[in-house]
Each structure stands twice: as C-alpha cells, then as structure tokens.
PDB file of C-alpha atoms in Angstrom:
ATOM      1  CA  MET A   1       8.830  -1.811  20.679  1.00 34.00           C
ATOM      2  CA  ASN A   2       8.512   1.862  19.712  1.00 37.00           C
ATOM      3  CA  ASP A   3      12.163   2.830  19.627  1.00 38.00           C
ATOM      4  CA  THR A   4      13.260   2.675  15.989  1.00 37.00           C
ATOM      5  CA  SER A   5      16.956   2.385  16.776  1.00 38.00           C
ATOM      6  CA  SER A   6      16.204  -0.771  18.768  1.00 38.00           C
ATOM      7  CA  ALA A   7      13.959  -1.953  15.950  1.00 44.00           C
ATOM      8  CA  SER A   8      16.742  -1.419  13.426  1.00 45.00           C
ATOM      9  CA  ALA A   9      19.140  -3.429  15.554  1.00 45.00           C
ATOM     10  CA  SER A  10      16.818  -6.401  16.088  1.00 67.00           C
ATOM     11  CA  LEU A  11      14.896  -6.553  12.797  1.00 87.00           C
ATOM     12  CA  ARG A  12      16.062  -7.107   9.246  1.00 93.00           C
ATOM     13  CA  ILE A  13      15.544  -3.755   7.552  1.00 96.00           C
ATOM     14  CA  PRO A  14      15.495  -4.001   3.738  1.00 97.00           C
ATOM     15  CA  THR A  15      17.737  -1.852   1.542  1.00 98.00           C
ATOM     16  CA  PHE A  16      17.618  -0.693  -2.061  1.00 98.00           C
ATOM     17  CA  GLU A  17      19.580  -3.834  -2.951  1.00 98.00           C
ATOM     18  CA  ASP A  18      16.603  -5.839  -1.683  1.00 98.00           C
ATOM     19  CA  VAL A  19      14.304  -3.799  -3.945  1.00 98.00           C
ATOM     20  CA  GLN A  20      16.536  -4.655  -6.901  1.00 98.00           C
ATOM     21  CA  ALA A  21      16.464  -8.343  -5.943  1.00 98.00           C
ATOM     22  CA  ALA A  22      12.670  -8.164  -5.672  1.00 98.00           C
ATOM     23  CA  ARG A  23      12.490  -6.742  -9.167  1.00 98.00           C
ATOM     24  CA  GLN A  24      14.211  -9.860 -10.463  1.00 98.00           C
ATOM     25  CA  ARG A  25      11.928 -12.209  -8.504  1.00 97.00           C
ATOM     26  CA  ILE A  26       8.675 -10.625  -9.653  1.00 98.00           C
ATOM     27  CA  SER A  27       9.753 -10.051 -13.255  1.00 97.00           C
ATOM     28  CA  GLY A  28       7.309 -11.791 -15.562  1.00 95.00           C
ATOM     29  CA  ALA A  29       4.709 -12.105 -12.793  1.00 97.00           C
ATOM     30  CA  ALA A  30       3.934  -8.507 -11.836  1.00 97.00           C
ATOM     31  CA  HIS A  31       2.870  -6.032 -14.517  1.00 97.00           C
ATOM     32  CA  ARG A  32       5.110  -3.086 -15.285  1.00 97.00           C
ATOM     33  CA  THR A  33       2.205  -0.691 -14.910  1.00 98.00           C
ATOM     34  CA  PRO A  34       1.902   2.425 -17.089  1.00 98.00           C
ATOM     35  CA  VAL A  35       2.744   5.966 -16.036  1.00 98.00           C
ATOM     36  CA  LEU A  36      -0.201   8.202 -16.929  1.00 98.00           C
ATOM     37  CA  THR A  37      -0.255  11.950 -17.472  1.00 98.00           C
ATOM     38  CA  SER A  38      -3.028  14.515 -17.805  1.00 98.00           C
ATOM     39  CA  ARG A  39      -2.844  18.095 -19.049  1.00 98.00           C
ATOM     40  CA  THR A  40      -5.904  18.887 -16.942  1.00 98.00           C
ATOM     41  CA  ALA A  41      -4.236  17.539 -13.790  1.00 98.00           C
ATOM     42  CA  ASP A  42      -1.048  19.426 -14.614  1.00 98.00           C
ATOM     43  CA  GLY A  43      -3.092  22.603 -14.952  1.00 98.00           C
ATOM     44  CA  MET A  44      -4.857  22.044 -11.628  1.00 97.00           C
ATOM     45  CA  ALA A  45      -1.539  21.634  -9.830  1.00 98.00           C
ATOM     46  CA  ALA A  46       0.556  24.006 -11.982  1.00 98.00           C
ATOM     47  CA  ALA A  47       3.045  21.129 -12.086  1.00 98.00           C
ATOM     48  CA  SER A  48       4.118  18.139 -14.164  1.00 98.00           C
ATOM     49  CA  LEU A  49       2.409  15.091 -12.666  1.00 98.00           C
ATOM     50  CA  PHE A  50       3.271  11.460 -13.330  1.00 98.00           C
ATOM     51  CA  PHE A  51       0.717   8.916 -12.087  1.00 98.00           C
ATOM     52  CA  LYS A  52       2.053   5.378 -11.536  1.00 98.00           C
ATOM     53  CA  ALA A  53      -1.108   3.347 -12.227  1.00 98.00           C
ATOM     54  CA  GLU A  54      -0.934   0.464  -9.768  1.00 98.00           C
ATOM     55  CA  ASN A  55      -4.719   0.249 -10.026  1.00 97.00           C
ATOM     56  CA  LEU A  56      -3.865  -1.663 -13.224  1.00 98.00           C
ATOM     57  CA  GLN A  57      -1.574  -4.107 -11.406  1.00 97.00           C
ATOM     58  CA  ARG A  58      -2.446  -7.804 -11.132  1.00 95.00           C
ATOM     59  CA  ALA A  59      -5.051  -8.329  -8.379  1.00 91.00           C
ATOM     60  CA  GLY A  60      -5.833  -4.641  -8.746  1.00 92.00           C
ATOM     61  CA  ALA A  61      -3.178  -3.082  -6.501  1.00 94.00           C
ATOM     62  CA  PHE A  62       0.531  -2.615  -5.771  1.00 97.00           C
ATOM     63  CA  LYS A  63       0.201  -5.264  -3.062  1.00 95.00           C
ATOM     64  CA  PHE A  64       0.802  -8.006  -5.623  1.00 96.00           C
ATOM     65  CA  ARG A  65       4.447  -6.930  -5.860  1.00 98.00           C
ATOM     66  CA  GLY A  66       5.262  -7.475  -2.189  1.00 97.00           C
ATOM     67  CA  ALA A  67       3.103 -10.566  -1.812  1.00 96.00           C
ATOM     68  CA  TYR A  68       4.646 -12.334  -4.799  1.00 97.00           C
ATOM     69  CA  ASN A  69       8.165 -11.382  -3.711  1.00 98.00           C
ATOM     70  CA  ALA A  70       7.620 -12.631  -0.152  1.00 96.00           C
ATOM     71  CA  ILE A  71       6.379 -16.030  -1.328  1.00 97.00           C
ATOM     72  CA  ALA A  72       9.048 -16.323  -4.028  1.00 97.00           C
ATOM     73  CA  ALA A  73      11.730 -15.750  -1.379  1.00 96.00           C
ATOM     74  CA  LEU A  74      10.556 -18.748   0.715  1.00 95.00           C
ATOM     75  CA  ASP A  75      12.404 -22.058   0.588  1.00 91.00           C
ATOM     76  CA  GLU A  76      10.562 -25.245  -0.370  1.00 90.00           C
ATOM     77  CA  SER A  77      10.098 -26.487   3.193  1.00 87.00           C
ATOM     78  CA  SER A  78       8.488 -23.185   4.200  1.00 89.00           C
ATOM     79  CA  ARG A  79       6.066 -23.328   1.273  1.00 91.00           C
ATOM     80  CA  ARG A  80       4.571 -26.720   2.111  1.00 90.00           C
ATOM     81  CA  ASN A  81       2.432 -25.575   5.035  1.00 91.00           C
ATOM     82  CA  GLY A  82       1.377 -22.418   3.264  1.00 95.00           C
ATOM     83  CA  VAL A  83       1.141 -18.767   4.237  1.00 96.00           C
ATOM     84  CA  VAL A  84      -1.146 -16.758   6.506  1.00 95.00           C
ATOM     85  CA  ALA A  85      -1.895 -13.056   6.161  1.00 93.00           C
ATOM     86  CA  PHE A  86      -4.202 -10.434   7.645  1.00 88.00           C
ATOM     87  CA  SER A  87      -5.713  -7.765   5.423  1.00 84.00           C
ATOM     88  CA  SER A  88      -8.808  -5.679   4.731  1.00 73.00           C
ATOM     89  CA  GLY A  89      -8.602  -6.611   1.086  1.00 75.00           C
ATOM     90  CA  ASN A  90      -5.762  -5.670  -1.260  1.00 83.00           C
ATOM     91  CA  HIS A  91      -3.023  -7.661   0.496  1.00 88.00           C
ATOM     92  CA  ALA A  92      -5.555 -10.467   0.911  1.00 87.00           C
ATOM     93  CA  GLN A  93      -6.226 -10.615  -2.812  1.00 88.00           C
ATOM     94  CA  ALA A  94      -2.585 -10.161  -3.721  1.00 92.00           C
ATOM     95  CA  LEU A  95      -1.305 -12.888  -1.405  1.00 94.00           C
ATOM     96  CA  ALA A  96      -4.085 -15.275  -2.427  1.00 94.00           C
ATOM     97  CA  TYR A  97      -3.302 -14.757  -6.116  1.00 95.00           C
ATOM     98  CA  ALA A  98       0.482 -14.854  -5.667  1.00 96.00           C
ATOM     99  CA  ALA A  99       0.142 -18.049  -3.614  1.00 96.00           C
ATOM    100  CA  LYS A 100      -2.067 -19.647  -6.261  1.00 96.00           C
ATOM    101  CA  LEU A 101       0.432 -18.824  -9.008  1.00 96.00           C
ATOM    102  CA  GLN A 102       3.238 -20.401  -6.970  1.00 96.00           C
ATOM    103  CA  GLY A 103       1.267 -23.428  -5.737  1.00 95.00           C
ATOM    104  CA  VAL A 104       1.253 -22.421  -2.069  1.00 96.00           C
ATOM    105  CA  PRO A 105      -1.812 -22.743   0.237  1.00 95.00           C
ATOM    106  CA  ALA A 106      -3.029 -19.405   1.672  1.00 95.00           C
ATOM    107  CA  THR A 107      -5.219 -18.442   4.638  1.00 95.00           C
ATOM    108  CA  ILE A 108      -6.341 -14.827   4.954  1.00 94.00           C
ATOM    109  CA  VAL A 109      -7.672 -13.150   8.116  1.00 94.00           C
ATOM    110  CA  MET A 110     -10.150 -10.484   6.925  1.00 91.00           C
ATOM    111  CA  PRO A 111     -12.496  -8.095   8.754  1.00 89.00           C
ATOM    112  CA  THR A 112     -16.198  -8.850   8.480  1.00 91.00           C
ATOM    113  CA  ASP A 113     -16.760  -5.381   6.994  1.00 86.00           C
ATOM    114  CA  ALA A 114     -14.179  -5.726   4.210  1.00 84.00           C
ATOM    115  CA  PRO A 115     -15.506  -4.655   0.787  1.00 80.00           C
ATOM    116  CA  GLU A 116     -17.510  -7.442  -0.833  1.00 83.00           C
ATOM    117  CA  ILE A 117     -15.511  -7.239  -4.053  1.00 80.00           C
ATOM    118  CA  LYS A 118     -12.288  -7.895  -2.131  1.00 82.00           C
ATOM    119  CA  ILE A 119     -13.747 -10.842  -0.210  1.00 88.00           C
ATOM    120  CA  ALA A 120     -15.101 -12.366  -3.432  1.00 88.00           C
ATOM    121  CA  ALA A 121     -11.792 -11.958  -5.257  1.00 88.00           C
ATOM    122  CA  THR A 122      -9.821 -13.471  -2.376  1.00 89.00           C
ATOM    123  CA  LYS A 123     -12.106 -16.516  -2.380  1.00 92.00           C
ATOM    124  CA  ALA A 124     -11.896 -16.775  -6.164  1.00 93.00           C
ATOM    125  CA  TYR A 125      -8.106 -16.967  -5.960  1.00 92.00           C
ATOM    126  CA  GLY A 126      -8.503 -20.068  -3.794  1.00 92.00           C
ATOM    127  CA  ALA A 127      -7.600 -18.752  -0.337  1.00 94.00           C
ATOM    128  CA  GLU A 128      -9.304 -19.819   2.877  1.00 94.00           C
ATOM    129  CA  ILE A 129     -10.807 -16.797   4.686  1.00 94.00           C
ATOM    130  CA  HIS A 130     -11.006 -16.424   8.454  1.00 94.00           C
ATOM    131  CA  PHE A 131     -13.214 -13.468   9.452  1.00 95.00           C
ATOM    132  CA  TYR A 132     -12.792 -11.192  12.500  1.00 93.00           C
ATOM    133  CA  ASP A 133     -14.268  -7.957  13.918  1.00 91.00           C
ATOM    134  CA  ARG A 134     -11.742  -5.172  13.359  1.00 81.00           C
ATOM    135  CA  TYR A 135     -13.103  -3.110  16.271  1.00 83.00           C
ATOM    136  CA  THR A 136     -13.106  -5.852  18.940  1.00 88.00           C
ATOM    137  CA  GLU A 137     -10.528  -8.444  17.869  1.00 90.00           C
ATOM    138  CA  ASP A 138      -6.778  -8.379  17.226  1.00 89.00           C
ATOM    139  CA  ARG A 139      -6.078  -9.544  13.681  1.00 87.00           C
ATOM    140  CA  GLU A 140      -2.360  -9.948  14.313  1.00 87.00           C
ATOM    141  CA  GLU A 141      -2.939 -12.227  17.317  1.00 94.00           C
ATOM    142  CA  ILE A 142      -5.441 -14.311  15.331  1.00 95.00           C
ATOM    143  CA  SER A 143      -3.018 -14.616  12.416  1.00 94.00           C
ATOM    144  CA  ARG A 144      -0.087 -15.603  14.632  1.00 94.00           C
ATOM    145  CA  ARG A 145      -2.232 -18.292  16.252  1.00 95.00           C
ATOM    146  CA  LEU A 146      -3.373 -19.717  12.912  1.00 94.00           C
ATOM    147  CA  ALA A 147       0.177 -19.713  11.553  1.00 94.00           C
ATOM    148  CA  ALA A 148       1.465 -21.515  14.657  1.00 94.00           C
ATOM    149  CA  GLU A 149      -1.333 -24.115  14.536  1.00 93.00           C
ATOM    150  CA  ARG A 150      -0.664 -24.884  10.876  1.00 91.00           C
ATOM    151  CA  GLY A 151       3.087 -24.465  10.791  1.00 93.00           C
ATOM    152  CA  ALA A 152       2.548 -21.796   8.145  1.00 95.00           C
ATOM    153  CA  VAL A 153       4.567 -18.667   7.393  1.00 95.00           C
ATOM    154  CA  LEU A 154       3.007 -15.361   8.457  1.00 94.00           C
ATOM    155  CA  VAL A 155       3.238 -12.728   5.713  1.00 94.00           C
ATOM    156  CA  PRO A 156       1.936  -9.442   7.166  1.00 91.00           C
ATOM    157  CA  PRO A 157       0.680  -6.728   4.820  1.00 89.00           C
ATOM    158  CA  PHE A 158       3.434  -4.209   5.476  1.00 92.00           C
ATOM    159  CA  ASP A 159       5.908  -4.965   8.308  1.00 93.00           C
ATOM    160  CA  HIS A 160       7.944  -7.578   6.430  1.00 95.00           C
ATOM    161  CA  PRO A 161      11.284  -7.029   4.650  1.00 97.00           C
ATOM    162  CA  ASP A 162      10.373  -8.881   1.453  1.00 97.00           C
ATOM    163  CA  VAL A 163       6.978  -7.197   1.284  1.00 97.00           C
ATOM    164  CA  ILE A 164       8.577  -3.747   1.679  1.00 98.00           C
ATOM    165  CA  ALA A 165      11.197  -4.554  -0.968  1.00 98.00           C
ATOM    166  CA  GLY A 166       8.554  -5.756  -3.408  1.00 98.00           C
ATOM    167  CA  GLN A 167       6.452  -2.628  -2.940  1.00 98.00           C
ATOM    168  CA  GLY A 168       9.517  -0.498  -3.636  1.00 98.00           C
ATOM    169  CA  THR A 169       9.647  -1.767  -7.217  1.00 98.00           C
ATOM    170  CA  ALA A 170       6.718   0.496  -8.197  1.00 98.00           C
ATOM    171  CA  ALA A 171       8.655   3.688  -7.442  1.00 98.00           C
ATOM    172  CA  LEU A 172      11.760   2.096  -8.969  1.00 98.00           C
ATOM    173  CA  GLU A 173       9.921   1.656 -12.277  1.00 98.00           C
ATOM    174  CA  LEU A 174       8.388   5.135 -12.091  1.00 98.00           C
ATOM    175  CA  ILE A 175      11.714   6.932 -11.631  1.00 98.00           C
ATOM    176  CA  GLU A 176      13.451   4.781 -14.238  1.00 98.00           C
ATOM    177  CA  GLU A 177      10.746   5.739 -16.737  1.00 98.00           C
ATOM    178  CA  VAL A 178      10.341   9.482 -16.104  1.00 98.00           C
ATOM    179  CA  GLY A 179      13.693  10.447 -14.594  1.00 98.00           C
ATOM    180  CA  GLU A 180      14.498  12.244 -11.367  1.00 97.00           C
ATOM    181  CA  LEU A 181      11.646  13.895  -9.508  1.00 98.00           C
ATOM    182  CA  ASP A 182      11.248  16.940  -7.311  1.00 98.00           C
ATOM    183  CA  LEU A 183       8.506  15.259  -5.326  1.00 98.00           C
ATOM    184  CA  LEU A 184       7.282  11.696  -4.748  1.00 98.00           C
ATOM    185  CA  VAL A 185       3.839  11.376  -3.136  1.00 98.00           C
ATOM    186  CA  VAL A 186       2.744   8.002  -1.767  1.00 98.00           C
ATOM    187  CA  PRO A 187      -0.339   6.645   0.052  1.00 98.00           C
ATOM    188  CA  LEU A 188       0.300   5.614   3.639  1.00 98.00           C
ATOM    189  CA  GLY A 189      -1.413   2.911   5.649  1.00 94.00           C
ATOM    190  CA  GLY A 190       0.924   0.523   7.436  1.00 94.00           C
ATOM    191  CA  GLY A 191       3.904   1.943   5.565  1.00 96.00           C
ATOM    192  CA  GLY A 192       5.009  -0.821   3.198  1.00 96.00           C
ATOM    193  CA  LEU A 193       4.551   1.195   0.010  1.00 97.00           C
ATOM    194  CA  LEU A 194       5.958   4.392   1.511  1.00 98.00           C
ATOM    195  CA  ALA A 195       8.994   2.629   2.993  1.00 98.00           C
ATOM    196  CA  GLY A 196       9.761   0.733  -0.214  1.00 98.00           C
ATOM    197  CA  SER A 197       9.235   3.871  -2.294  1.00 98.00           C
ATOM    198  CA  ALA A 198      11.597   5.801  -0.034  1.00 98.00           C
ATOM    199  CA  LEU A 199      14.325   3.189  -0.565  1.00 98.00           C
ATOM    200  CA  SER A 200      14.001   3.559  -4.344  1.00 98.00           C
ATOM    201  CA  ALA A 201      13.682   7.344  -4.343  1.00 98.00           C
ATOM    202  CA  ARG A 202      16.680   7.959  -2.124  1.00 98.00           C
ATOM    203  CA  ALA A 203      18.785   5.734  -4.400  1.00 98.00           C
ATOM    204  CA  LEU A 204      17.559   6.986  -7.786  1.00 98.00           C
ATOM    205  CA  SER A 205      16.362  10.548  -7.127  1.00 98.00           C
ATOM    206  CA  PRO A 206      18.111  11.545  -3.904  1.00 97.00           C
ATOM    207  CA  ALA A 207      17.139  15.219  -3.971  1.00 97.00           C
ATOM    208  CA  CYS A 208      13.387  14.655  -4.238  1.00 98.00           C
ATOM    209  CA  ARG A 209      11.027  15.313  -1.349  1.00 98.00           C
ATOM    210  CA  ILE A 210       9.121  12.230  -0.195  1.00 98.00           C
ATOM    211  CA  ILE A 211       5.614  12.788   1.130  1.00 98.00           C
ATOM    212  CA  GLY A 212       3.240  10.241   2.653  1.00 98.00           C
ATOM    213  CA  VAL A 213      -0.526  10.779   2.590  1.00 98.00           C
ATOM    214  CA  GLU A 214      -3.030   9.147   4.937  1.00 98.00           C
ATOM    215  CA  PRO A 215      -6.719   9.631   5.753  1.00 97.00           C
ATOM    216  CA  GLU A 216      -7.445  12.494   8.133  1.00 96.00           C
ATOM    217  CA  ALA A 217      -9.344  10.129  10.447  1.00 94.00           C
ATOM    218  CA  GLY A 218      -6.281   7.896  10.849  1.00 95.00           C
ATOM    219  CA  ASN A 219      -3.206  10.127  11.043  1.00 96.00           C
ATOM    220  CA  ASP A 220      -1.046   7.816  13.138  1.00 97.00           C
ATOM    221  CA  GLY A 221       1.794   8.169  10.625  1.00 97.00           C
ATOM    222  CA  GLN A 222       1.734  11.951  10.797  1.00 97.00           C
ATOM    223  CA  GLN A 223       1.761  11.795  14.599  1.00 97.00           C
ATOM    224  CA  SER A 224       4.558   9.227  14.562  1.00 97.00           C
ATOM    225  CA  LEU A 225       6.822  11.260  12.290  1.00 97.00           C
ATOM    226  CA  LYS A 226       6.341  14.378  14.419  1.00 96.00           C
ATOM    227  CA  LYS A 227       6.947  12.513  17.689  1.00 97.00           C
ATOM    228  CA  GLY A 228       9.847  10.446  16.378  1.00 97.00           C
ATOM    229  CA  GLU A 229       8.358   7.140  17.509  1.00 97.00           C
ATOM    230  CA  ILE A 230       5.466   4.893  16.534  1.00 97.00           C
ATOM    231  CA  VAL A 231       2.123   6.222  17.752  1.00 97.00           C
ATOM    232  CA  ARG A 232      -0.790   3.807  18.084  1.00 96.00           C
ATOM    233  CA  ILE A 233      -4.399   4.923  17.634  1.00 94.00           C
ATOM    234  CA  PRO A 234      -7.838   3.270  17.809  1.00 91.00           C
ATOM    235  CA  ALA A 235      -9.024   1.746  14.526  1.00 85.00           C
ATOM    236  CA  PRO A 236     -10.100   4.750  12.428  1.00 90.00           C
ATOM    237  CA  LYS A 237     -13.166   4.967  10.205  1.00 92.00           C
ATOM    238  CA  SER A 238     -12.638   6.135   6.624  1.00 95.00           C
ATOM    239  CA  ILE A 239     -13.658   5.171   3.102  1.00 94.00           C
ATOM    240  CA  ALA A 240      -9.931   4.551   2.537  1.00 94.00           C
ATOM    241  CA  ASP A 241     -10.281   0.983   3.842  1.00 88.00           C
ATOM    242  CA  GLY A 242      -6.788  -0.025   2.729  1.00 87.00           C
ATOM    243  CA  ALA A 243      -5.271   2.591   5.040  1.00 92.00           C
ATOM    244  CA  ILE A 244      -7.301   1.733   8.146  1.00 87.00           C
ATOM    245  CA  VAL A 245      -4.496   0.722  10.497  1.00 89.00           C
ATOM    246  CA  THR A 246      -3.714   1.486  14.116  1.00 91.00           C
ATOM    247  CA  HIS A 247       0.033   1.964  13.698  1.00 93.00           C
ATOM    248  CA  ILE A 248       2.937   1.886  11.255  1.00 96.00           C
ATOM    249  CA  GLY A 249       5.110  -1.223  11.150  1.00 94.00           C
ATOM    250  CA  GLU A 250       8.442  -1.174  12.990  1.00 96.00           C
ATOM    251  CA  ARG A 251      10.573  -1.916   9.922  1.00 97.00           C
ATOM    252  CA  ASN A 252       8.578   0.602   7.920  1.00 97.00           C
ATOM    253  CA  PHE A 253       9.077   3.365  10.480  1.00 97.00           C
ATOM    254  CA  ALA A 254      12.783   2.580  10.760  1.00 97.00           C
ATOM    255  CA  ILE A 255      13.002   3.423   7.033  1.00 98.00           C
ATOM    256  CA  LEU A 256      10.615   6.343   6.770  1.00 96.00           C
ATOM    257  CA  LYS A 257      11.758   8.213   9.910  1.00 97.00           C
ATOM    258  CA  PRO A 258      15.076   9.317   8.342  1.00 97.00           C
ATOM    259  CA  THR A 259      13.895   9.453   4.709  1.00 97.00           C
ATOM    260  CA  VAL A 260      10.344  10.845   4.535  1.00 98.00           C
ATOM    261  CA  ASP A 261      10.071  14.626   4.581  1.00 98.00           C
ATOM    262  CA  GLU A 262       6.441  15.045   5.588  1.00 98.00           C
ATOM    263  CA  ILE A 263       3.144  13.221   6.089  1.00 98.00           C
ATOM    264  CA  VAL A 264      -0.098  15.021   5.251  1.00 98.00           C
ATOM    265  CA  THR A 265      -3.749  14.002   5.466  1.00 98.00           C
ATOM    266  CA  VAL A 266      -6.813  14.256   3.244  1.00 98.00           C
ATOM    267  CA  THR A 267     -10.519  13.978   4.026  1.00 98.00           C
ATOM    268  CA  ASP A 268     -13.000  11.432   2.714  1.00 97.00           C
ATOM    269  CA  PRO A 269     -14.778  14.108   0.602  1.00 97.00           C
ATOM    270  CA  GLN A 270     -11.431  15.004  -0.989  1.00 98.00           C
ATOM    271  CA  LEU A 271     -10.907  11.337  -1.833  1.00 98.00           C
ATOM    272  CA  VAL A 272     -14.334  11.186  -3.492  1.00 98.00           C
ATOM    273  CA  GLU A 273     -13.603  14.260  -5.605  1.00 98.00           C
ATOM    274  CA  THR A 274     -10.328  12.700  -6.704  1.00 98.00           C
ATOM    275  CA  MET A 275     -12.091   9.452  -7.625  1.00 98.00           C
ATOM    276  CA  ARG A 276     -14.497  11.555  -9.666  1.00 97.00           C
ATOM    277  CA  PHE A 277     -11.626  13.301 -11.447  1.00 98.00           C
ATOM    278  CA  PHE A 278      -9.998  10.021 -12.468  1.00 98.00           C
ATOM    279  CA  ALA A 279     -13.296   8.571 -13.675  1.00 97.00           C
ATOM    280  CA  GLU A 280     -14.443  11.628 -15.612  1.00 96.00           C
ATOM    281  CA  ARG A 281     -11.191  13.033 -16.951  1.00 97.00           C
ATOM    282  CA  MET A 282      -8.742  10.125 -17.142  1.00 98.00           C
ATOM    283  CA  LYS A 283     -11.281   7.293 -17.603  1.00 98.00           C
ATOM    284  CA  ILE A 284      -9.853   5.054 -14.899  1.00 98.00           C
ATOM    285  CA  ILE A 285     -11.255   3.624 -11.666  1.00 97.00           C
ATOM    286  CA  VAL A 286      -9.157   4.275  -8.565  1.00 98.00           C
ATOM    287  CA  GLU A 287     -10.330   3.129  -5.152  1.00 96.00           C
ATOM    288  CA  PRO A 288     -10.459   5.619  -2.237  1.00 97.00           C
ATOM    289  CA  THR A 289      -7.182   4.435  -0.701  1.00 96.00           C
ATOM    290  CA  GLY A 290      -5.559   4.551  -4.131  1.00 97.00           C
ATOM    291  CA  CYS A 291      -6.496   8.241  -4.376  1.00 98.00           C
ATOM    292  CA  LEU A 292      -4.722   9.350  -1.190  1.00 98.00           C
ATOM    293  CA  ALA A 293      -1.552  10.696  -2.811  1.00 98.00           C
ATOM    294  CA  ALA A 294      -3.334  12.224  -5.791  1.00 98.00           C
ATOM    295  CA  ALA A 295      -5.918  13.916  -3.552  1.00 98.00           C
ATOM    296  CA  ALA A 296      -3.173  15.742  -1.667  1.00 98.00           C
ATOM    297  CA  ILE A 297      -2.008  17.312  -4.939  1.00 98.00           C
ATOM    298  CA  LEU A 298      -5.279  17.768  -6.837  1.00 98.00           C
ATOM    299  CA  GLN A 299      -7.261  19.074  -3.852  1.00 98.00           C
ATOM    300  CA  GLY A 300      -4.605  21.633  -2.927  1.00 97.00           C
ATOM    301  CA  VAL A 301      -3.445  20.079   0.349  1.00 98.00           C
ATOM    302  CA  LEU A 302       0.109  19.835  -0.949  1.00 98.00           C
ATOM    303  CA  PRO A 303       0.914  22.740  -3.315  1.00 97.00           C
ATOM    304  CA  CYS A 304       3.790  21.970  -5.674  1.00 97.00           C
ATOM    305  CA  PRO A 305       3.900  24.663  -8.385  1.00 98.00           C
ATOM    306  CA  GLY A 306       6.498  23.983 -11.061  1.00 98.00           C
ATOM    307  CA  ALA A 307       7.457  20.594  -9.643  1.00 98.00           C
ATOM    308  CA  ARG A 308       7.966  17.279 -11.385  1.00 98.00           C
ATOM    309  CA  ALA A 309       5.875  15.090  -9.104  1.00 98.00           C
ATOM    310  CA  GLY A 310       5.485  11.321  -9.098  1.00 98.00           C
ATOM    311  CA  ILE A 311       2.201  10.081  -7.625  1.00 98.00           C
ATOM    312  CA  LEU A 312       1.441   6.477  -6.701  1.00 98.00           C
ATOM    313  CA  LEU A 313      -2.121   5.346  -7.476  1.00 98.00           C
ATOM    314  CA  SER A 314      -2.037   2.341  -5.201  1.00 97.00           C
ATOM    315  CA  GLY A 315      -5.143   0.385  -6.221  1.00 95.00           C
ATOM    316  CA  GLY A 316      -8.451   0.138  -8.039  1.00 95.00           C
ATOM    317  CA  ASN A 317     -10.383  -2.455  -6.051  1.00 90.00           C
ATOM    318  CA  VAL A 318     -13.741  -0.845  -5.387  1.00 90.00           C
ATOM    319  CA  ASP A 319     -17.051  -2.497  -6.264  1.00 87.00           C
ATOM    320  CA  LEU A 320     -19.242  -0.558  -8.679  1.00 90.00           C
ATOM    321  CA  LYS A 321     -22.110  -0.291  -6.195  1.00 90.00           C
ATOM    322  CA  THR A 322     -19.884   1.513  -3.682  1.00 91.00           C
ATOM    323  CA  PHE A 323     -18.153   3.504  -6.415  1.00 94.00           C
ATOM    324  CA  ASN A 324     -21.468   4.784  -7.795  1.00 94.00           C
ATOM    325  CA  ALA A 325     -22.818   5.541  -4.313  1.00 95.00           C
ATOM    326  CA  LEU A 326     -19.761   7.599  -3.388  1.00 95.00           C
ATOM    327  CA  LEU A 327     -19.776   9.592  -6.614  1.00 95.00           C
ATOM    328  CA  SER A 328     -23.549  10.134  -6.505  1.00 92.00           C
ATOM    329  CA  ALA A 329     -23.568  11.575  -2.986  1.00 81.00           C
ATOM    330  CA  ARG A 330     -23.150  15.329  -2.846  1.00 65.00           C
TER     331      ARG A 330
END
C-alpha cells in the first residue's frame, strides 16, 4: 500500500502522546545520552551544533529505545512465545538486549553480510539468529513465517508504532535539554528515528526545519518525499549498513510526509571524513550510519549559517578492524 492516506486510515499511527508514554516505559532502562558540542564543528558550519550522542546508548545505538518500548508494551500472554525481528545489526542488538532484560525470548533475522561486531553482540545478548541473503531473499517474509510458526510477536525495525514512539524520545530529550532549534537533522533508513523525531520536534520546537539524511546510494526516502508516495528501490550498497533499506515504512511515511521539510543525501567518502572528525576532534567512535546527519552539516551538503541545529548521532557499532580500514583508506 503506497497511498499514505489509506495507510493512516488502516494503521495505528503514533502521536507525541505515544512518545511521552514511551519515555515513561523506558525510564531507568535506556540511558539519557549526553548532548555534545564542539567549537571546531561550530566553526566549520558557522552555526551552533548540538550532537545527541546515541552512539553512547545501551547496545550502542538509538534502537534500544524503540526495542525496549515495544517489548514493554506487550501483555504477558504475548511475551511468552517471544519476539522476532529482522535487522542488519543495531535493531538486532537492541531487541536482543531489551528482550533479555525483560525475560522474553528473541529470534533475529540477520543478513549474512552484517558486520561481525553486530552479529557477535546479538548472540551475546542471548538471541537466536536466522541468517539470510539480503540480495536474494525477503527478510520480512522470512520473519513473518518464523513469527507465525512460533506464535511470536513480530517487532520490525522501523514500521511499528511503539518502535517509532520509542525512537522519538531521543529528540524529546535533546530539545528539552538545549531548547528550541532552528534545524533538526536526523539519519534516515526505514524512517523510525526520523518519524519519531518529527513527532517530538513538531510538539516542542514547531518552527524548526526537519531534515532527513540518507546514503546517496539508497535515496528512496528522498524520492518518496518528492513523489508524495513510498518509492521502492533495489537493495543499495553503502558503508551505512544501518540505512540499507529498500523503502520507508508505511507508518513512518505517514508521519514524515507532512512534517519533514527535506531529505538530502551524503556519499560514503563524506561519511568516512565525518567518522574521522569525531575520532580525531571529539574523541568518540560513530559508525557510518550514525554519521549521516552530521555529514550533511560538516561536509557542506546542508549549509545552515547562524542556525541552532540539533544533530542525531544514531549509533557507534562499528568493529575496530572496519573502522581502521575506512579511516586508513585515502
């Protein structure tokens, strides 16, 4: 179903009230991550930049917020047979960890080429992993089949109301801490973080511009916003593995279509340079996908002179071997 008005009518679309409810559910479980600043970054952008460091979140990414909220919202009978999810890594780790903390069995459908660090962490959190080939198999069909066979609840990585609401708590915390913004810049893959962030921003900083950023190789979101309906593309190839999706979720698009001002793209080399900046100047590790929003600002794709800009750093799950290889290549 590509028509968002039909989607809105048939699907439960979360609201800012759901984000506030999620905040209560995840309180004490999810970290209230710090907001970082850098004079050097401000100088590069000629703006005041506020980086919400979700790379320091539990399980290494913002995904923990939505995963924990989705499981916490289940009733006892739904928990018994566990949860199933599909993910290239960050949602996998987050759901596995959130399930472990709440005593719920978890099965994760992961691509065979997922980063080793993410596979290892997902296993360490106690989840069962079912592998698939992202270029020849349909992860959603596999996940639906597994969930049906086991009587489990399917918790997708982005197109789920409780997941979207949980992800929105990151922007909620950011705006509460730094005040109203002129600009909020958010990584975009399937749209859970962008949709949740838009709910919070429109409620707490209604005048700010909301910008999504995705890899240049996978600009389905940019195409979708321009066309006014969900555009599906072949699985893209990018170092931003957390944003390798073929389309935005229906609930997500129903939120971002009327609220997001623009979607821009960045290249893999721009992501590497942004990773280098964070490592050298701010002494933090941010994975390629986590750098999407920051790269748009720091690499000049999205000029914002004089603006107060909030930037979501969505995750830090990159193994050191890959991290060193990316930064060493010139």
